[in-house]
Amino acid sequence: MMTILNVLFQQIKGRKNMAKRNISVVVEFILLGFADLPNYQGFLFSIFLFIYMGILVGNGLIIIITKIDPTLQIPMYFFLSHFSFLEICYTSVTLPRMLRNLLTQKRNISFLACSVQLCFFLILGGTECFLLAVMAYDRYMAICNPLNYPLIMNPKACIMLVVGSWISAIPVQIAETYQIFSLSFCDSNKLNHVFCDVPPLLKLACGDISVNEFYSYAGAILFAMIPFLLILLSYIKIITTIQKLPSAMGRQKAFSTCSSHLMVVVLFFGSGIISYLLPNSKKSPSIDKILSLIYSTVTPIFNPLIYCLRNKDILMALKKFLLK
């Protein structure tokens, strides 16, 4: 990570030197965000501040109750606590700067800050894809193979799955970030987006970007499509198994443990896959912004709401915690 940042820093120094020689080279970006809504900046700031506080408090509560409540000391909630922590990290990469831009109307972001934001955003996004797939695998083992579930999903295996989810995306996403910021941005520095993301950055690049687009699509397939297909396969087997259960009560209980996770999966993967796999020529900047806000902001705020409202174990543990 430090090596990549050092290289990017050297690139920035080179860009500044070129700028001093009156060569038109981008050394910072302007995040236009919601500049087309000048009369709603204060309102948008309040909305996103409320959302960010909701993400911190909601996911923080899930982390606390899954650690202290004895009834939640099972793999399902172990993964959920890590997912909630990931959601806090994921939104903290983009929302604080978005709030700062709305509050101060200063939308500039340095070349280095933009690259760091993109790098962490991609790494955490890849981690979220893998962790959602791990959570689906956990539900598959619990419902389709209950006799071997305690043996297979033992504490060591759970830790390895979580660690693997956290570190798997790091080398690939660092490399993709380096490739993107090795491009020349010589036409404009106005980034028509709410944060530094791959599609809007590629729109600003001049020269041949076919290689970068290929890596972007390949990354989307590796970190989004493959985990999504694995999740889909897991749920096909889960639904098939649930339908074979003799009692309606058993079927309802089995599906209730999966429905919350499935809703989060649809929200996150649906918007992310469209944003990264749909060609730039077929997307307007407004649609791009909406999709990015869904997978970067809406999903993290919905995560605690969905689990607290639809999961009886979480709801009961939350009530006990608040009563204390």
PDB file of C-alpha atoms in Angstrom:
ATOM      1  CA  MET A   1       0.000   0.000   0.000  1.00  0.00           C
ATOM      2  CA  MET A   2       2.754   2.475   0.987  1.00  0.00           C
ATOM      3  CA  THR A   3       4.701   1.692  -2.196  1.00  0.00           C
ATOM      4  CA  ILE A   4       1.703   2.525  -4.360  1.00  0.00           C
ATOM      5  CA  LEU A   5       1.081   5.745  -2.419  1.00  0.00           C
ATOM      6  CA  ASN A   6       4.736   6.738  -2.827  1.00  0.00           C
ATOM      7  CA  VAL A   7       4.527   6.179  -6.581  1.00  0.00           C
ATOM      8  CA  LEU A   8       1.324   8.222  -6.752  1.00  0.00           C
ATOM      9  CA  PHE A   9       2.981  10.964  -4.709  1.00  0.00           C
ATOM     10  CA  GLN A  10       5.854  11.083  -7.196  1.00  0.00           C
ATOM     11  CA  GLN A  11       3.313  11.310 -10.027  1.00  0.00           C
ATOM     12  CA  ILE A  12       1.672  14.265  -8.291  1.00  0.00           C
ATOM     13  CA  LYS A  13       5.023  16.058  -7.959  1.00  0.00           C
ATOM     14  CA  GLY A  14       5.629  15.453 -11.648  1.00  0.00           C
ATOM     15  CA  ARG A  15       2.204  16.836 -12.504  1.00  0.00           C
ATOM     16  CA  LYS A  16       2.828  19.953 -10.438  1.00  0.00           C
ATOM     17  CA  ASN A  17       6.146  20.514 -12.201  1.00  0.00           C
ATOM     18  CA  MET A  18       4.431  20.150 -15.560  1.00  0.00           C
ATOM     19  CA  ALA A  19       1.745  22.614 -14.436  1.00  0.00           C
ATOM     20  CA  LYS A  20       4.467  25.131 -13.561  1.00  0.00           C
ATOM     21  CA  ARG A  21       5.736  24.791 -17.129  1.00  0.00           C
ATOM     22  CA  ASN A  22       2.239  25.814 -18.310  1.00  0.00           C
ATOM     23  CA  ILE A  23       1.348  22.331 -19.482  1.00  0.00           C
ATOM     24  CA  SER A  24      -2.349  21.619 -18.910  1.00  0.00           C
ATOM     25  CA  VAL A  25      -2.331  18.618 -16.561  1.00  0.00           C
ATOM     26  CA  VAL A  26      -4.871  17.784 -13.834  1.00  0.00           C
ATOM     27  CA  VAL A  27      -3.398  17.963 -10.299  1.00  0.00           C
ATOM     28  CA  GLU A  28      -6.735  17.947  -8.476  1.00  0.00           C
ATOM     29  CA  PHE A  29     -10.359  17.129  -9.187  1.00  0.00           C
ATOM     30  CA  ILE A  30     -13.580  19.004  -8.574  1.00  0.00           C
ATOM     31  CA  LEU A  31     -16.300  16.707  -7.229  1.00  0.00           C
ATOM     32  CA  LEU A  32     -19.406  18.313  -8.682  1.00  0.00           C
ATOM     33  CA  GLY A  33     -21.693  16.123  -6.581  1.00  0.00           C
ATOM     34  CA  PHE A  34     -24.983  17.967  -6.174  1.00  0.00           C
ATOM     35  CA  ALA A  35     -23.774  21.280  -7.597  1.00  0.00           C
ATOM     36  CA  ASP A  36     -26.787  21.268  -9.923  1.00  0.00           C
ATOM     37  CA  LEU A  37     -29.025  21.643  -6.836  1.00  0.00           C
ATOM     38  CA  PRO A  38     -27.665  24.856  -5.277  1.00  0.00           C
ATOM     39  CA  ASN A  39     -30.824  25.584  -3.277  1.00  0.00           C
ATOM     40  CA  TYR A  40     -30.826  22.172  -1.569  1.00  0.00           C
ATOM     41  CA  GLN A  41     -27.264  21.968  -0.230  1.00  0.00           C
ATOM     42  CA  GLY A  42     -28.302  22.462   3.402  1.00  0.00           C
ATOM     43  CA  PHE A  43     -31.166  19.994   3.078  1.00  0.00           C
ATOM     44  CA  LEU A  44     -28.919  17.370   1.454  1.00  0.00           C
ATOM     45  CA  PHE A  45     -26.297  17.900   4.160  1.00  0.00           C
ATOM     46  CA  SER A  46     -28.920  17.217   6.839  1.00  0.00           C
ATOM     47  CA  ILE A  47     -30.173  14.094   5.039  1.00  0.00           C
ATOM     48  CA  PHE A  48     -26.720  12.576   4.546  1.00  0.00           C
ATOM     49  CA  LEU A  49     -25.627  13.513   8.072  1.00  0.00           C
ATOM     50  CA  PHE A  50     -28.702  11.728   9.427  1.00  0.00           C
ATOM     51  CA  ILE A  51     -27.933   8.707   7.228  1.00  0.00           C
ATOM     52  CA  TYR A  52     -24.286   8.618   8.346  1.00  0.00           C
ATOM     53  CA  MET A  53     -25.243   8.848  12.028  1.00  0.00           C
ATOM     54  CA  GLY A  54     -27.814   6.091  11.443  1.00  0.00           C
ATOM     55  CA  ILE A  55     -25.144   3.885   9.842  1.00  0.00           C
ATOM     56  CA  LEU A  56     -22.720   4.433  12.729  1.00  0.00           C
ATOM     57  CA  VAL A  57     -25.311   3.903  15.477  1.00  0.00           C
ATOM     58  CA  GLY A  58     -27.251   1.058  13.810  1.00  0.00           C
ATOM     59  CA  ASN A  59     -24.266  -1.010  12.748  1.00  0.00           C
ATOM     60  CA  GLY A  60     -22.477  -0.163  15.998  1.00  0.00           C
ATOM     61  CA  LEU A  61     -25.405  -1.568  17.996  1.00  0.00           C
ATOM     62  CA  ILE A  62     -25.315  -4.779  15.959  1.00  0.00           C
ATOM     63  CA  ILE A  63     -21.588  -5.157  16.683  1.00  0.00           C
ATOM     64  CA  ILE A  64     -22.157  -4.637  20.423  1.00  0.00           C
ATOM     65  CA  ILE A  65     -25.129  -6.969  20.879  1.00  0.00           C
ATOM     66  CA  THR A  66     -23.583  -9.773  18.809  1.00  0.00           C
ATOM     67  CA  LYS A  67     -20.530  -9.609  21.093  1.00  0.00           C
ATOM     68  CA  ILE A  68     -22.286  -9.469  24.475  1.00  0.00           C
ATOM     69  CA  ASP A  69     -25.478 -11.509  24.004  1.00  0.00           C
ATOM     70  CA  PRO A  70     -24.890 -15.257  24.700  1.00  0.00           C
ATOM     71  CA  THR A  71     -27.699 -16.314  22.331  1.00  0.00           C
ATOM     72  CA  LEU A  72     -25.928 -14.685  19.377  1.00  0.00           C
ATOM     73  CA  GLN A  73     -22.604 -16.515  19.726  1.00  0.00           C
ATOM     74  CA  ILE A  74     -23.018 -18.509  16.519  1.00  0.00           C
ATOM     75  CA  PRO A  75     -21.288 -18.167  13.110  1.00  0.00           C
ATOM     76  CA  MET A  76     -24.226 -16.337  11.519  1.00  0.00           C
ATOM     77  CA  TYR A  77     -23.931 -13.408  13.929  1.00  0.00           C
ATOM     78  CA  PHE A  78     -20.132 -13.565  13.974  1.00  0.00           C
ATOM     79  CA  PHE A  79     -20.212 -12.825  10.238  1.00  0.00           C
ATOM     80  CA  LEU A  80     -22.935 -10.207  10.734  1.00  0.00           C
ATOM     81  CA  SER A  81     -20.815  -8.299  13.269  1.00  0.00           C
ATOM     82  CA  HIS A  82     -17.898  -8.188  10.812  1.00  0.00           C
ATOM     83  CA  PHE A  83     -20.259  -7.115   8.045  1.00  0.00           C
ATOM     84  CA  SER A  84     -21.591  -4.270  10.213  1.00  0.00           C
ATOM     85  CA  PHE A  85     -18.035  -3.125  10.985  1.00  0.00           C
ATOM     86  CA  LEU A  86     -17.259  -3.267   7.272  1.00  0.00           C
ATOM     87  CA  GLU A  87     -20.307  -1.094   6.508  1.00  0.00           C
ATOM     88  CA  ILE A  88     -19.043   1.565   8.926  1.00  0.00           C
ATOM     89  CA  CYS A  89     -15.604   1.551   7.269  1.00  0.00           C
ATOM     90  CA  TYR A  90     -17.106   1.503   3.768  1.00  0.00           C
ATOM     91  CA  THR A  91     -19.274   4.574   4.265  1.00  0.00           C
ATOM     92  CA  SER A  92     -16.561   6.420   6.202  1.00  0.00           C
ATOM     93  CA  VAL A  93     -14.436   6.435   3.052  1.00  0.00           C
ATOM     94  CA  THR A  94     -16.937   8.575   1.132  1.00  0.00           C
ATOM     95  CA  LEU A  95     -19.607  10.178   3.333  1.00  0.00           C
ATOM     96  CA  PRO A  96     -17.441  12.496   5.513  1.00  0.00           C
ATOM     97  CA  ARG A  97     -15.952  14.203   2.448  1.00  0.00           C
ATOM     98  CA  MET A  98     -19.389  14.363   0.823  1.00  0.00           C
ATOM     99  CA  LEU A  99     -20.700  16.087   3.951  1.00  0.00           C
ATOM    100  CA  ARG A 100     -17.738  18.467   3.961  1.00  0.00           C
ATOM    101  CA  ASN A 101     -18.375  19.378   0.316  1.00  0.00           C
ATOM    102  CA  LEU A 102     -22.057  20.057   0.997  1.00  0.00           C
ATOM    103  CA  LEU A 103     -21.309  22.148   4.075  1.00  0.00           C
ATOM    104  CA  THR A 104     -18.403  24.271   2.776  1.00  0.00           C
ATOM    105  CA  GLN A 105     -19.174  24.213  -0.970  1.00  0.00           C
ATOM    106  CA  LYS A 106     -15.460  23.460  -1.483  1.00  0.00           C
ATOM    107  CA  ARG A 107     -15.557  20.535  -3.865  1.00  0.00           C
ATOM    108  CA  ASN A 108     -11.881  20.159  -4.724  1.00  0.00           C
ATOM    109  CA  ILE A 109     -10.038  16.931  -3.890  1.00  0.00           C
ATOM    110  CA  SER A 110      -6.327  16.441  -4.493  1.00  0.00           C
ATOM    111  CA  PHE A 111      -4.990  13.819  -6.875  1.00  0.00           C
ATOM    112  CA  LEU A 112      -3.526  11.817  -3.966  1.00  0.00           C
ATOM    113  CA  ALA A 113      -6.667  12.074  -1.793  1.00  0.00           C
ATOM    114  CA  CYS A 114      -8.812  10.926  -4.719  1.00  0.00           C
ATOM    115  CA  SER A 115      -6.559   7.936  -5.372  1.00  0.00           C
ATOM    116  CA  VAL A 116      -6.539   6.938  -1.696  1.00  0.00           C
ATOM    117  CA  GLN A 117     -10.327   7.265  -1.498  1.00  0.00           C
ATOM    118  CA  LEU A 118     -10.805   5.134  -4.610  1.00  0.00           C
ATOM    119  CA  CYS A 119      -8.308   2.512  -3.427  1.00  0.00           C
ATOM    120  CA  PHE A 120      -9.988   2.011  -0.040  1.00  0.00           C
ATOM    121  CA  PHE A 121     -13.437   2.185  -1.609  1.00  0.00           C
ATOM    122  CA  LEU A 122     -12.584  -0.610  -4.063  1.00  0.00           C
ATOM    123  CA  ILE A 123     -10.895  -2.762  -1.416  1.00  0.00           C
ATOM    124  CA  LEU A 124     -13.800  -2.458   1.016  1.00  0.00           C
ATOM    125  CA  GLY A 125     -16.322  -2.975  -1.794  1.00  0.00           C
ATOM    126  CA  GLY A 126     -14.557  -6.197  -2.823  1.00  0.00           C
ATOM    127  CA  THR A 127     -14.478  -7.289   0.819  1.00  0.00           C
ATOM    128  CA  GLU A 128     -18.224  -6.696   1.098  1.00  0.00           C
ATOM    129  CA  CYS A 129     -18.892  -8.871  -1.952  1.00  0.00           C
ATOM    130  CA  PHE A 130     -16.852 -11.743  -0.535  1.00  0.00           C
ATOM    131  CA  LEU A 131     -18.305 -11.387   2.949  1.00  0.00           C
ATOM    132  CA  LEU A 132     -21.870 -11.483   1.600  1.00  0.00           C
ATOM    133  CA  ALA A 133     -20.930 -14.691  -0.243  1.00  0.00           C
ATOM    134  CA  VAL A 134     -19.483 -16.141   2.988  1.00  0.00           C
ATOM    135  CA  MET A 135     -22.713 -15.306   4.831  1.00  0.00           C
ATOM    136  CA  ALA A 136     -24.726 -17.078   2.115  1.00  0.00           C
ATOM    137  CA  TYR A 137     -22.442 -20.120   2.408  1.00  0.00           C
ATOM    138  CA  ASP A 138     -23.015 -20.127   6.179  1.00  0.00           C
ATOM    139  CA  ARG A 139     -26.792 -20.180   5.679  1.00  0.00           C
ATOM    140  CA  TYR A 140     -26.438 -22.910   3.045  1.00  0.00           C
ATOM    141  CA  MET A 141     -24.457 -25.128   5.441  1.00  0.00           C
ATOM    142  CA  ALA A 142     -26.860 -24.452   8.343  1.00  0.00           C
ATOM    143  CA  ILE A 143     -29.989 -25.337   6.357  1.00  0.00           C
ATOM    144  CA  CYS A 144     -28.798 -27.871   3.782  1.00  0.00           C
ATOM    145  CA  ASN A 145     -26.198 -29.691   5.871  1.00  0.00           C
ATOM    146  CA  PRO A 146     -27.216 -29.149   9.519  1.00  0.00           C
ATOM    147  CA  LEU A 147     -25.580 -32.321  10.917  1.00  0.00           C
ATOM    148  CA  ASN A 148     -22.099 -31.312   9.728  1.00  0.00           C
ATOM    149  CA  TYR A 149     -22.637 -27.568  10.264  1.00  0.00           C
ATOM    150  CA  PRO A 150     -20.911 -27.311  13.699  1.00  0.00           C
ATOM    151  CA  LEU A 151     -17.938 -29.309  12.417  1.00  0.00           C
ATOM    152  CA  ILE A 152     -17.476 -27.386   9.163  1.00  0.00           C
ATOM    153  CA  MET A 153     -18.271 -23.881  10.469  1.00  0.00           C
ATOM    154  CA  ASN A 154     -15.985 -24.133  13.483  1.00  0.00           C
ATOM    155  CA  PRO A 155     -14.402 -20.991  14.998  1.00  0.00           C
ATOM    156  CA  LYS A 156     -11.125 -21.453  13.123  1.00  0.00           C
ATOM    157  CA  ALA A 157     -12.916 -21.829   9.772  1.00  0.00           C
ATOM    158  CA  CYS A 158     -15.061 -18.739  10.475  1.00  0.00           C
ATOM    159  CA  ILE A 159     -11.993 -16.634  11.263  1.00  0.00           C
ATOM    160  CA  MET A 160     -10.215 -17.841   8.119  1.00  0.00           C
ATOM    161  CA  LEU A 161     -13.254 -17.008   5.959  1.00  0.00           C
ATOM    162  CA  VAL A 162     -13.452 -13.489   7.424  1.00  0.00           C
ATOM    163  CA  VAL A 163      -9.711 -12.852   7.085  1.00  0.00           C
ATOM    164  CA  GLY A 164      -9.797 -14.162   3.517  1.00  0.00           C
ATOM    165  CA  SER A 165     -12.668 -11.795   2.702  1.00  0.00           C
ATOM    166  CA  TRP A 166     -10.756  -8.819   4.116  1.00  0.00           C
ATOM    167  CA  ILE A 167      -7.433  -9.425   2.360  1.00  0.00           C
ATOM    168  CA  SER A 168      -8.392 -11.048  -0.968  1.00  0.00           C
ATOM    169  CA  ALA A 169      -9.284  -7.803  -2.707  1.00  0.00           C
ATOM    170  CA  ILE A 170      -6.248  -5.786  -1.575  1.00  0.00           C
ATOM    171  CA  PRO A 171      -3.615  -6.599  -4.268  1.00  0.00           C
ATOM    172  CA  VAL A 172      -6.019  -6.504  -7.224  1.00  0.00           C
ATOM    173  CA  GLN A 173      -7.693  -3.251  -6.207  1.00  0.00           C
ATOM    174  CA  ILE A 174      -4.392  -1.518  -5.444  1.00  0.00           C
ATOM    175  CA  ALA A 175      -3.195  -2.489  -8.916  1.00  0.00           C
ATOM    176  CA  GLU A 176      -6.411  -1.201 -10.518  1.00  0.00           C
ATOM    177  CA  THR A 177      -6.144   2.096  -8.636  1.00  0.00           C
ATOM    178  CA  TYR A 178      -2.534   2.500  -9.769  1.00  0.00           C
ATOM    179  CA  GLN A 179      -3.501   1.855 -13.393  1.00  0.00           C
ATOM    180  CA  ILE A 180      -6.325   4.380 -13.307  1.00  0.00           C
ATOM    181  CA  PHE A 181      -4.199   7.135 -11.782  1.00  0.00           C
ATOM    182  CA  SER A 182      -1.386   6.442 -14.209  1.00  0.00           C
ATOM    183  CA  LEU A 183      -3.681   7.751 -16.949  1.00  0.00           C
ATOM    184  CA  SER A 184      -3.543  11.303 -18.235  1.00  0.00           C
ATOM    185  CA  PHE A 185      -6.410  13.568 -17.168  1.00  0.00           C
ATOM    186  CA  CYS A 186      -5.798  16.470 -19.496  1.00  0.00           C
ATOM    187  CA  ASP A 187      -9.212  17.606 -20.705  1.00  0.00           C
ATOM    188  CA  SER A 188     -11.094  18.490 -17.537  1.00  0.00           C
ATOM    189  CA  ASN A 189     -10.824  18.088 -13.782  1.00  0.00           C
ATOM    190  CA  LYS A 190     -14.569  18.263 -13.112  1.00  0.00           C
ATOM    191  CA  LEU A 191     -15.635  14.877 -11.787  1.00  0.00           C
ATOM    192  CA  ASN A 192     -19.411  14.673 -12.187  1.00  0.00           C
ATOM    193  CA  HIS A 193     -19.884  12.377  -9.222  1.00  0.00           C
ATOM    194  CA  VAL A 194     -20.267  12.409  -5.429  1.00  0.00           C
ATOM    195  CA  PHE A 195     -16.925  10.678  -4.759  1.00  0.00           C
ATOM    196  CA  CYS A 196     -13.948   9.264  -6.663  1.00  0.00           C
ATOM    197  CA  ASP A 197     -15.172   6.165  -8.461  1.00  0.00           C
ATOM    198  CA  VAL A 198     -13.938   4.204 -11.478  1.00  0.00           C
ATOM    199  CA  PRO A 199     -16.626   5.008 -14.123  1.00  0.00           C
ATOM    200  CA  PRO A 200     -16.529   8.828 -13.763  1.00  0.00           C
ATOM    201  CA  LEU A 201     -12.713   8.853 -13.599  1.00  0.00           C
ATOM    202  CA  LEU A 202     -12.438   6.885 -16.830  1.00  0.00           C
ATOM    203  CA  LYS A 203     -14.774   9.408 -18.477  1.00  0.00           C
ATOM    204  CA  LEU A 204     -12.242  12.166 -17.718  1.00  0.00           C
ATOM    205  CA  ALA A 205      -9.183  10.259 -18.945  1.00  0.00           C
ATOM    206  CA  CYS A 206      -7.742  11.142 -22.328  1.00  0.00           C
ATOM    207  CA  GLY A 207      -6.036   8.673 -24.622  1.00  0.00           C
ATOM    208  CA  ASP A 208      -6.672   4.972 -24.959  1.00  0.00           C
ATOM    209  CA  ILE A 209      -8.522   3.620 -21.914  1.00  0.00           C
ATOM    210  CA  SER A 210      -9.523   0.238 -23.372  1.00  0.00           C
ATOM    211  CA  VAL A 211      -7.087  -1.627 -21.109  1.00  0.00           C
ATOM    212  CA  ASN A 212      -8.423   0.164 -18.043  1.00  0.00           C
ATOM    213  CA  GLU A 213     -12.008  -0.559 -19.054  1.00  0.00           C
ATOM    214  CA  PHE A 214     -11.093  -4.229 -19.476  1.00  0.00           C
ATOM    215  CA  TYR A 215      -9.582  -4.360 -15.976  1.00  0.00           C
ATOM    216  CA  SER A 216     -12.623  -2.545 -14.592  1.00  0.00           C
ATOM    217  CA  TYR A 217     -14.978  -5.115 -16.163  1.00  0.00           C
ATOM    218  CA  ALA A 218     -12.716  -7.982 -15.077  1.00  0.00           C
ATOM    219  CA  GLY A 219     -12.702  -6.634 -11.514  1.00  0.00           C
ATOM    220  CA  ALA A 220     -16.489  -6.306 -11.540  1.00  0.00           C
ATOM    221  CA  ILE A 221     -16.823  -9.918 -12.713  1.00  0.00           C
ATOM    222  CA  LEU A 222     -14.301 -11.207 -10.158  1.00  0.00           C
ATOM    223  CA  PHE A 223     -15.544  -9.254  -7.151  1.00  0.00           C
ATOM    224  CA  ALA A 224     -19.227  -8.860  -7.974  1.00  0.00           C
ATOM    225  CA  MET A 225     -20.558 -11.331 -10.541  1.00  0.00           C
ATOM    226  CA  ILE A 226     -18.796 -14.454  -9.226  1.00  0.00           C
ATOM    227  CA  PRO A 227     -19.779 -13.884  -5.549  1.00  0.00           C
ATOM    228  CA  PHE A 228     -23.308 -12.980  -6.682  1.00  0.00           C
ATOM    229  CA  LEU A 229     -23.620 -16.205  -8.706  1.00  0.00           C
ATOM    230  CA  LEU A 230     -22.318 -18.216  -5.740  1.00  0.00           C
ATOM    231  CA  ILE A 231     -24.910 -16.533  -3.519  1.00  0.00           C
ATOM    232  CA  LEU A 232     -27.611 -17.238  -6.105  1.00  0.00           C
ATOM    233  CA  LEU A 233     -26.592 -20.901  -6.279  1.00  0.00           C
ATOM    234  CA  SER A 234     -26.597 -21.143  -2.481  1.00  0.00           C
ATOM    235  CA  TYR A 235     -30.109 -19.721  -2.273  1.00  0.00           C
ATOM    236  CA  ILE A 236     -31.428 -22.006  -4.997  1.00  0.00           C
ATOM    237  CA  LYS A 237     -30.258 -24.970  -2.915  1.00  0.00           C
ATOM    238  CA  ILE A 238     -31.561 -23.367   0.290  1.00  0.00           C
ATOM    239  CA  ILE A 239     -35.030 -22.755  -1.176  1.00  0.00           C
ATOM    240  CA  THR A 240     -35.126 -26.305  -2.565  1.00  0.00           C
ATOM    241  CA  THR A 241     -34.255 -27.691   0.868  1.00  0.00           C
ATOM    242  CA  ILE A 242     -36.761 -25.443   2.674  1.00  0.00           C
ATOM    243  CA  GLN A 243     -39.581 -26.605   0.404  1.00  0.00           C
ATOM    244  CA  LYS A 244     -38.897 -30.200   1.454  1.00  0.00           C
ATOM    245  CA  LEU A 245     -39.357 -29.428   5.175  1.00  0.00           C
ATOM    246  CA  PRO A 246     -42.495 -31.142   6.526  1.00  0.00           C
ATOM    247  CA  SER A 247     -43.928 -28.323   8.650  1.00  0.00           C
ATOM    248  CA  ALA A 248     -44.933 -24.831   7.587  1.00  0.00           C
ATOM    249  CA  MET A 249     -43.450 -23.474  10.832  1.00  0.00           C
ATOM    250  CA  GLY A 250     -40.100 -25.043  10.014  1.00  0.00           C
ATOM    251  CA  ARG A 251     -40.134 -23.588   6.509  1.00  0.00           C
ATOM    252  CA  GLN A 252     -40.989 -20.126   7.819  1.00  0.00           C
ATOM    253  CA  LYS A 253     -38.259 -20.222  10.481  1.00  0.00           C
ATOM    254  CA  ALA A 254     -35.645 -21.434   7.993  1.00  0.00           C
ATOM    255  CA  PHE A 255     -36.488 -18.763   5.433  1.00  0.00           C
ATOM    256  CA  SER A 256     -36.631 -15.979   8.050  1.00  0.00           C
ATOM    257  CA  THR A 257     -32.936 -16.538   8.827  1.00  0.00           C
ATOM    258  CA  CYS A 258     -32.109 -15.914   5.148  1.00  0.00           C
ATOM    259  CA  SER A 259     -34.534 -13.189   4.076  1.00  0.00           C
ATOM    260  CA  SER A 260     -32.639 -10.326   5.752  1.00  0.00           C
ATOM    261  CA  HIS A 261     -29.372 -11.294   4.095  1.00  0.00           C
ATOM    262  CA  LEU A 262     -31.087 -11.784   0.738  1.00  0.00           C
ATOM    263  CA  MET A 263     -32.559  -8.255   0.813  1.00  0.00           C
ATOM    264  CA  VAL A 264     -29.122  -6.728   1.491  1.00  0.00           C
ATOM    265  CA  VAL A 265     -27.630  -8.820  -1.342  1.00  0.00           C
ATOM    266  CA  VAL A 266     -30.233  -7.628  -3.871  1.00  0.00           C
ATOM    267  CA  LEU A 267     -29.730  -3.962  -2.945  1.00  0.00           C
ATOM    268  CA  PHE A 268     -25.929  -4.043  -2.984  1.00  0.00           C
ATOM    269  CA  PHE A 269     -25.219  -6.296  -5.956  1.00  0.00           C
ATOM    270  CA  GLY A 270     -28.091  -5.005  -8.071  1.00  0.00           C
ATOM    271  CA  SER A 271     -26.885  -1.400  -8.059  1.00  0.00           C
ATOM    272  CA  GLY A 272     -23.150  -2.250  -8.072  1.00  0.00           C
ATOM    273  CA  ILE A 273     -23.281  -4.631 -11.034  1.00  0.00           C
ATOM    274  CA  ILE A 274     -25.330  -2.197 -13.137  1.00  0.00           C
ATOM    275  CA  SER A 275     -22.949   0.657 -12.305  1.00  0.00           C
ATOM    276  CA  TYR A 276     -19.740  -1.214 -13.146  1.00  0.00           C
ATOM    277  CA  LEU A 277     -20.810  -3.514 -15.984  1.00  0.00           C
ATOM    278  CA  LEU A 278     -23.114  -1.212 -17.944  1.00  0.00           C
ATOM    279  CA  PRO A 279     -21.090   0.712 -20.593  1.00  0.00           C
ATOM    280  CA  ASN A 280     -20.504   4.393 -19.813  1.00  0.00           C
ATOM    281  CA  SER A 281     -22.185   5.380 -23.072  1.00  0.00           C
ATOM    282  CA  LYS A 282     -25.487   3.940 -21.797  1.00  0.00           C
ATOM    283  CA  LYS A 283     -25.419   5.673 -18.394  1.00  0.00           C
ATOM    284  CA  SER A 284     -26.157   9.274 -17.596  1.00  0.00           C
ATOM    285  CA  PRO A 285     -24.225  10.989 -14.753  1.00  0.00           C
ATOM    286  CA  SER A 286     -27.463  11.262 -12.745  1.00  0.00           C
ATOM    287  CA  ILE A 287     -28.121   7.507 -12.974  1.00  0.00           C
ATOM    288  CA  ASP A 288     -24.486   6.844 -12.059  1.00  0.00           C
ATOM    289  CA  LYS A 289     -24.830   8.987  -8.933  1.00  0.00           C
ATOM    290  CA  ILE A 290     -28.062   7.296  -7.860  1.00  0.00           C
ATOM    291  CA  LEU A 291     -26.609   3.805  -8.321  1.00  0.00           C
ATOM    292  CA  SER A 292     -23.439   4.692  -6.429  1.00  0.00           C
ATOM    293  CA  LEU A 293     -25.461   6.136  -3.547  1.00  0.00           C
ATOM    294  CA  ILE A 294     -27.495   2.917  -3.359  1.00  0.00           C
ATOM    295  CA  TYR A 295     -24.502   0.598  -2.983  1.00  0.00           C
ATOM    296  CA  SER A 296     -22.402   3.006  -0.914  1.00  0.00           C
ATOM    297  CA  THR A 297     -25.022   4.611   1.353  1.00  0.00           C
ATOM    298  CA  VAL A 298     -28.489   3.045   1.147  1.00  0.00           C
ATOM    299  CA  THR A 299     -27.332  -0.546   1.717  1.00  0.00           C
ATOM    300  CA  PRO A 300     -25.298   0.299   4.864  1.00  0.00           C
ATOM    301  CA  ILE A 301     -28.243   2.173   6.441  1.00  0.00           C
ATOM    302  CA  PHE A 302     -30.679  -0.587   5.484  1.00  0.00           C
ATOM    303  CA  ASN A 303     -28.462  -3.329   6.920  1.00  0.00           C
ATOM    304  CA  PRO A 304     -29.267  -2.664  10.620  1.00  0.00           C
ATOM    305  CA  LEU A 305     -32.891  -1.774   9.818  1.00  0.00           C
ATOM    306  CA  ILE A 306     -33.472  -4.999   7.893  1.00  0.00           C
ATOM    307  CA  TYR A 307     -31.804  -7.219  10.477  1.00  0.00           C
ATOM    308  CA  CYS A 308     -33.441  -5.519  13.459  1.00  0.00           C
ATOM    309  CA  LEU A 309     -36.927  -5.578  11.948  1.00  0.00           C
ATOM    310  CA  ARG A 310     -36.855  -9.033  10.346  1.00  0.00           C
ATOM    311  CA  ASN A 311     -34.593 -11.061  12.647  1.00  0.00           C
ATOM    312  CA  LYS A 312     -36.259 -12.024  15.934  1.00  0.00           C
ATOM    313  CA  ASP A 313     -32.996 -12.981  17.660  1.00  0.00           C
ATOM    314  CA  ILE A 314     -31.437  -9.590  16.891  1.00  0.00           C
ATOM    315  CA  LEU A 315     -34.637  -7.787  17.900  1.00  0.00           C
ATOM    316  CA  MET A 316     -34.849  -9.601  21.242  1.00  0.00           C
ATOM    317  CA  ALA A 317     -31.149  -9.033  21.980  1.00  0.00           C
ATOM    318  CA  LEU A 318     -31.532  -5.339  21.106  1.00  0.00           C
ATOM    319  CA  LYS A 319     -34.527  -4.989  23.450  1.00  0.00           C
ATOM    320  CA  LYS A 320     -32.603  -6.616  26.304  1.00  0.00           C
ATOM    321  CA  PHE A 321     -29.596  -4.371  25.652  1.00  0.00           C
ATOM    322  CA  LEU A 322     -31.678  -1.174  25.578  1.00  0.00           C
ATOM    323  CA  LEU A 323     -33.624  -2.156  28.718  1.00  0.00           C
ATOM    324  CA  LYS A 324     -30.337  -2.549  30.578  1.00  0.00           C
TER     325      LYS A 324
END
